[in-house]
Coordinates of C-alpha atoms in Angstrom, one line a residue:
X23 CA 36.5 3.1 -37.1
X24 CA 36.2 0.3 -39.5
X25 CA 34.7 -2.6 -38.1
X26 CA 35.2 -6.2 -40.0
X27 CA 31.7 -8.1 -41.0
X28 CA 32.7 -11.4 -40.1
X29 CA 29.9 -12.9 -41.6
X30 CA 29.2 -10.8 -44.3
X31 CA 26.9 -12.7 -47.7
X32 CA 26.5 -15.7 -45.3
X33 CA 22.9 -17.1 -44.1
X34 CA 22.4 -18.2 -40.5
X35 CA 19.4 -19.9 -38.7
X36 CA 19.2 -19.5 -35.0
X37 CA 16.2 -21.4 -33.3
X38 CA 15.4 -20.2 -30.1
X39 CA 15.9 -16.7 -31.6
X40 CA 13.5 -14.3 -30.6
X41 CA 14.2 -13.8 -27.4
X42 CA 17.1 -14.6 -24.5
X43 CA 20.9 -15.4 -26.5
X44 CA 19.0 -16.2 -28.8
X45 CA 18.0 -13.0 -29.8
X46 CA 21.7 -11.6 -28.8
X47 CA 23.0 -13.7 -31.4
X48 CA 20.3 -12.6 -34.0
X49 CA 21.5 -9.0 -33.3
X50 CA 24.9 -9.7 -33.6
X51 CA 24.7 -12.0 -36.5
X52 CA 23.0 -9.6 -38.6
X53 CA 25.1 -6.6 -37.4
X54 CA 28.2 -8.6 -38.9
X55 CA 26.4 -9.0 -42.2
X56 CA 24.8 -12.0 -42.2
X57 CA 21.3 -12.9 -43.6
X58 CA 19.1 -14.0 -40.4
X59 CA 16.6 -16.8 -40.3
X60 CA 15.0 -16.5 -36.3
X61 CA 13.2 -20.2 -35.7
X62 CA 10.8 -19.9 -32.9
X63 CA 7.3 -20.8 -31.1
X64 CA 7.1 -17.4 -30.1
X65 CA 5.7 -15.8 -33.1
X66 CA 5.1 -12.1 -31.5
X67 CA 8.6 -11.5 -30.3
X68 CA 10.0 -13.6 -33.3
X69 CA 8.6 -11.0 -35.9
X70 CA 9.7 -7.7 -33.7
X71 CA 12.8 -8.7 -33.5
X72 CA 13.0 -9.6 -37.2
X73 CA 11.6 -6.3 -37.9
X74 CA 14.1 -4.5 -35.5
X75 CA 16.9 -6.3 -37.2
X76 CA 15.4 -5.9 -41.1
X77 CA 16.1 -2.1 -40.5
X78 CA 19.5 -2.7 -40.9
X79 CA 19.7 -6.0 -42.3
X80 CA 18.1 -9.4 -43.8
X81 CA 15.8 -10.9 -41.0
X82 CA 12.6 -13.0 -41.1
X83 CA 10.9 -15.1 -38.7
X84 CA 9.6 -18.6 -38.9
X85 CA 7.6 -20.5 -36.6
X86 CA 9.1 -23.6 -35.5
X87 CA 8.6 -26.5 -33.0
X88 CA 12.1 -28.0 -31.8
X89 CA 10.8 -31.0 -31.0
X90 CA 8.8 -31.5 -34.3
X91 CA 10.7 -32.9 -37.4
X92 CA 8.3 -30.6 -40.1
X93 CA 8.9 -27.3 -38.5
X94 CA 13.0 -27.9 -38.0
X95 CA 13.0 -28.6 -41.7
X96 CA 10.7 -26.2 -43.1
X97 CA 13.2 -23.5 -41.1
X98 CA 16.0 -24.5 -42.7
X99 CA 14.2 -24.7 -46.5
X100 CA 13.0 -21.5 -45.9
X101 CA 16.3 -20.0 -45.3
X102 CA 17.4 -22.0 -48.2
X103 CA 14.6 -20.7 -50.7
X104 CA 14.7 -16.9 -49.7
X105 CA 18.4 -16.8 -49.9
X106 CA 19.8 -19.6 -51.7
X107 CA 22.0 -21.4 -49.3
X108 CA 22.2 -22.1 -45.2
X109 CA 26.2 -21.2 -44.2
X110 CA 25.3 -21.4 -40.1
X111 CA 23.1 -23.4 -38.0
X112 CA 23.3 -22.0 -34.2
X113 CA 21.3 -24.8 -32.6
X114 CA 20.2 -22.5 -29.2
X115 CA 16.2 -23.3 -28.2
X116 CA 16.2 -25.0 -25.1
X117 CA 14.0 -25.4 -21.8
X118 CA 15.6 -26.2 -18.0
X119 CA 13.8 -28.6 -15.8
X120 CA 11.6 -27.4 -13.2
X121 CA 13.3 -25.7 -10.0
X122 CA 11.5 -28.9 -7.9
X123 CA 13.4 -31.4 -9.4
X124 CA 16.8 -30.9 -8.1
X125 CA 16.2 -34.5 -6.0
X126 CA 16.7 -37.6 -8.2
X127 CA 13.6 -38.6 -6.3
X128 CA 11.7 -36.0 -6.8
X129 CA 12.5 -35.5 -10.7
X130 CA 8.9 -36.1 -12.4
X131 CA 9.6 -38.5 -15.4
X132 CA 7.7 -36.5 -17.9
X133 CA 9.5 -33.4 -17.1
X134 CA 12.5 -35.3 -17.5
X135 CA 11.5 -36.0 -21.0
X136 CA 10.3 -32.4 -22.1
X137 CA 13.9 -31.4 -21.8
X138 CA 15.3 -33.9 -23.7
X139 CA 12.6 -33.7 -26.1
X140 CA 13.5 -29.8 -26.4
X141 CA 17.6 -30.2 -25.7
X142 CA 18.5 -33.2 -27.2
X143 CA 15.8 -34.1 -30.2
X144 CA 15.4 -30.4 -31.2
X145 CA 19.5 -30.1 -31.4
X146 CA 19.0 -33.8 -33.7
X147 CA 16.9 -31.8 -35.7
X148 CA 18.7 -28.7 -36.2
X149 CA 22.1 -30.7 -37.1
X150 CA 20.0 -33.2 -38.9
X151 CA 18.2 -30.3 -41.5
X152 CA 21.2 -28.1 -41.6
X153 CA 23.5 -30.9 -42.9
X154 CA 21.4 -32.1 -45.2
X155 CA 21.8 -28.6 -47.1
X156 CA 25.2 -27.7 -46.3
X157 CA 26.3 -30.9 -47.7
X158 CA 25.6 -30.1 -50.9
X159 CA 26.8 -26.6 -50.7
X160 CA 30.6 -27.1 -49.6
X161 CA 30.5 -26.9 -45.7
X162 CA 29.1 -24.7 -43.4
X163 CA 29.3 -24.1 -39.4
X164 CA 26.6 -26.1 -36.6
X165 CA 26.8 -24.4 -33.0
X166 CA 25.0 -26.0 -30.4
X167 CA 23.9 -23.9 -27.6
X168 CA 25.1 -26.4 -24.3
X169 CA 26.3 -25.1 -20.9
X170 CA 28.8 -24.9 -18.5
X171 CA 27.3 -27.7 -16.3
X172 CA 28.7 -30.2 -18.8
X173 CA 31.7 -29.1 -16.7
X174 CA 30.7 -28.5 -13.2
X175 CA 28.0 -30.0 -11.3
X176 CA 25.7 -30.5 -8.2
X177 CA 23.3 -27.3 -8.6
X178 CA 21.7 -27.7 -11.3
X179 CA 18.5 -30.5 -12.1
X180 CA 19.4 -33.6 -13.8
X181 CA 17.3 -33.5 -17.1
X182 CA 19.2 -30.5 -17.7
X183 CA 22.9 -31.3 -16.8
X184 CA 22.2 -34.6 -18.5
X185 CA 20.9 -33.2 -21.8
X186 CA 23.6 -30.8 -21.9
X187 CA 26.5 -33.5 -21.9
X188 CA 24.4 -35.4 -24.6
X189 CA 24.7 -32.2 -26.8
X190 CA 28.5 -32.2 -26.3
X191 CA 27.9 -35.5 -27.2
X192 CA 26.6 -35.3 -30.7
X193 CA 28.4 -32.0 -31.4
X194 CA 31.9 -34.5 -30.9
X195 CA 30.3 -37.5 -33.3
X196 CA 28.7 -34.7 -35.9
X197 CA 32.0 -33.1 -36.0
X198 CA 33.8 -36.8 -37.1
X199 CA 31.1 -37.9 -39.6
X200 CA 30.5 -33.9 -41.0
X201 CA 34.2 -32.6 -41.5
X202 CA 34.7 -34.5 -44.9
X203 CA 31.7 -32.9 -45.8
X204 CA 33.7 -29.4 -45.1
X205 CA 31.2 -28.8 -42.0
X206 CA 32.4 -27.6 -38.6
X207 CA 30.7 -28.7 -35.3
X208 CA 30.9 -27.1 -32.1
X209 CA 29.5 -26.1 -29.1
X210 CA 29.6 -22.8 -27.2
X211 CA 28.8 -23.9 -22.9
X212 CA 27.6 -21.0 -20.6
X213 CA 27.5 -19.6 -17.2
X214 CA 24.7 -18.2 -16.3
X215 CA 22.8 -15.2 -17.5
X216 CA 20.3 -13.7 -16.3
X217 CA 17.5 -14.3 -19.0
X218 CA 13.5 -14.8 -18.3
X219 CA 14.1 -18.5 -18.2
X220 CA 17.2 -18.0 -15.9
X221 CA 15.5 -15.6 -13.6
X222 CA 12.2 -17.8 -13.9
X223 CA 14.3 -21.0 -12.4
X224 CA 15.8 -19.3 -9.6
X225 CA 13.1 -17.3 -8.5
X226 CA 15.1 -13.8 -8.5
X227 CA 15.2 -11.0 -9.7
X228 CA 18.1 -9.3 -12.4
X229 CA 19.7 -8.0 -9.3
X230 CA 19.9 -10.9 -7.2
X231 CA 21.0 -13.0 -9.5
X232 CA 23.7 -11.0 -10.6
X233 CA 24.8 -11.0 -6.9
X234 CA 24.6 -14.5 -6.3
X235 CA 26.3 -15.6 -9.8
X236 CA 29.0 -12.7 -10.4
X237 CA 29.9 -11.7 -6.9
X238 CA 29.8 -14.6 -5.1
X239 CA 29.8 -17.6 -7.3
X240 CA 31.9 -16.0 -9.8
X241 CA 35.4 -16.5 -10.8
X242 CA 35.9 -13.4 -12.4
X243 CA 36.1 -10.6 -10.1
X244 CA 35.6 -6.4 -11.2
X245 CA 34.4 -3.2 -9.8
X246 CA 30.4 -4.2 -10.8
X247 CA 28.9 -5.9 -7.6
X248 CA 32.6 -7.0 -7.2
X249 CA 32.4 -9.2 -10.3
X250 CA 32.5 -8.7 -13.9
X251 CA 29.1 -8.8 -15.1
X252 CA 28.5 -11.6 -17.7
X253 CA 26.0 -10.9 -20.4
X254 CA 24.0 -12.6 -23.3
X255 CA 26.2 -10.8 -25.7
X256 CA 29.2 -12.1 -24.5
X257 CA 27.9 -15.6 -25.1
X258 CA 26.8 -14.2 -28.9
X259 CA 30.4 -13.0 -29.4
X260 CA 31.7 -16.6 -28.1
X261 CA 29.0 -18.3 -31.0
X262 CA 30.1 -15.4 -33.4
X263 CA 33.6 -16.7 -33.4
X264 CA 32.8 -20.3 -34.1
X265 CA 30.6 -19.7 -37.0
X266 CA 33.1 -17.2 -38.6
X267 CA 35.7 -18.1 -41.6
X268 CA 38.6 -17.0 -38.8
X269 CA 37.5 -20.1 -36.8
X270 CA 37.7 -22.1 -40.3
X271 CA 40.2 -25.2 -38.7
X272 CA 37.8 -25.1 -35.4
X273 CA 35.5 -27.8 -34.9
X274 CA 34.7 -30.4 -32.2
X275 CA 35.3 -27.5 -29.1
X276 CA 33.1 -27.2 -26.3
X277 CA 33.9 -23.6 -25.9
X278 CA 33.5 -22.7 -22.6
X279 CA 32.3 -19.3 -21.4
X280 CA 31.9 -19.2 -17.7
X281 CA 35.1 -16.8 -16.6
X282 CA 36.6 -19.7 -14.9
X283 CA 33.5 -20.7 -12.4
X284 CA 33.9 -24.7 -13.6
X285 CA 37.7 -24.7 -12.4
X286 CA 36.6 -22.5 -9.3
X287 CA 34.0 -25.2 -8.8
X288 CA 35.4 -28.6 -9.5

């Protein structure tokens, strides 16, 4: 059956893409026709997935440093110069503190900055570069990767949580100053899946967590370790509908995707 390319002659730069949602989105992205710019530090993974993705559609890799200003924009004019134009930002790299710093008193001030260096600056950096071009260009669509603890709290660490509401943050002021300009701002928050970094945090393994995150701490309940499995490309499809011309009166939403859990929790 026909399936609609929802983002077909359109150019996207993810950073944070070569691996985790990241890379779910690059897949996605590109299978809906768009031209796919992957922004990462990790260049080996960054160029197979490029190459994975060129068989079937435009991909490339660039190396890029969130937190520096040079790499952020040398992303975006290398999207611009290969293809002519930037039509989606999906602002996704992003670190979580270390599992020892749940404890205000026990949260290690530099680690504290990392993720806000990473979260907070890098997404500054991402909306900063991309608007420049889309500016002059007629519009185009920012997604910021943020979370579902900007809506419930109390296990996760602080640097995280915090730099997650100051993402919702900008994504709300971007999308006031940026919508005369024809640019639409969002955010897409997840629950938890069961990534490297995820799975690196908590110490378990794929099974465990999905245990202890869809069966027991999840909303949504299925036949699959009695809950419905949540998975990366659920979270691309929630970013793919923001970015795409159907969401074109869509900006300023922190779009949720946590099957309930932050109402189950608050």
């Amino acid at each position: 059956s026909f399936v609609p390319r929802r983002l077909q002659g359109k150019v996207a730069v993810i950073t944070g893409g070569a691996t985790g949602l990241g890379a779910s989105a690059a897949r996605l992205f590109a299978r809906h026709g768009a031209k796919v710019v992957i922004a990462d530090i990790q260049p080996e993974p960054g160029r197979l997935l490029s190459e994975e993705i060129t068989a079937a559609a435009a991909a490339s890799y660039v190396h890029c440093d969130v937190t520096v200003d040079a790499d952020v924009r040398n992303a975006v004019d290398a999207a611009v110069s290969t293809h002519g134009r930037l039509d989606v930002m999906l602002s996704n790299a992003g670190v979580i503190a270390r599992p020892d710093t749940m404890a205000i008193a026990s949260t290690d001030p530099d680690d504290f900055r990392r993720v806000f260096d990473v979260n907070v600056y890098g997404a500054f950096l991402a909306a900063k570069h991309a608007a420049r071009v889309m500016m002059t260009t007629g519009g185009g669509a920012i997604v910021f990767m943020a979370s579902n603890v900007t809506e419930s709290y109390g296990t996760t660490p602080h640097a995280y949580v915090a730099s997650k509401h100051a993402v919702v943050g900008l994504m709300k002021n971007l999308c006031v100053e940026l919508g005369g300009n024809g640019i639409r701002v969002n955010s897409v928050s997840p629950f938890g899946v069961p990534t490297a970094m995820a799975l690196g945090f908590t110490g378990m393994d794929e099974t465990a967590f999905k245990e202890a995150y869809y069966g027991r701490m999840g909303n949504l309940k299925g036949a699959e370790l009695d809950g419905v499995v949540f998975k990366a490309e659920d979270v691309a499809e929630a970013a793919l509908t923001l970015v795409s011309d159907e969401s074109r009166y869509i900006s300023g939403v922190n779009l949720l995707v946590d099957g309930g859990h932050s109402l189950k929790s608050a």
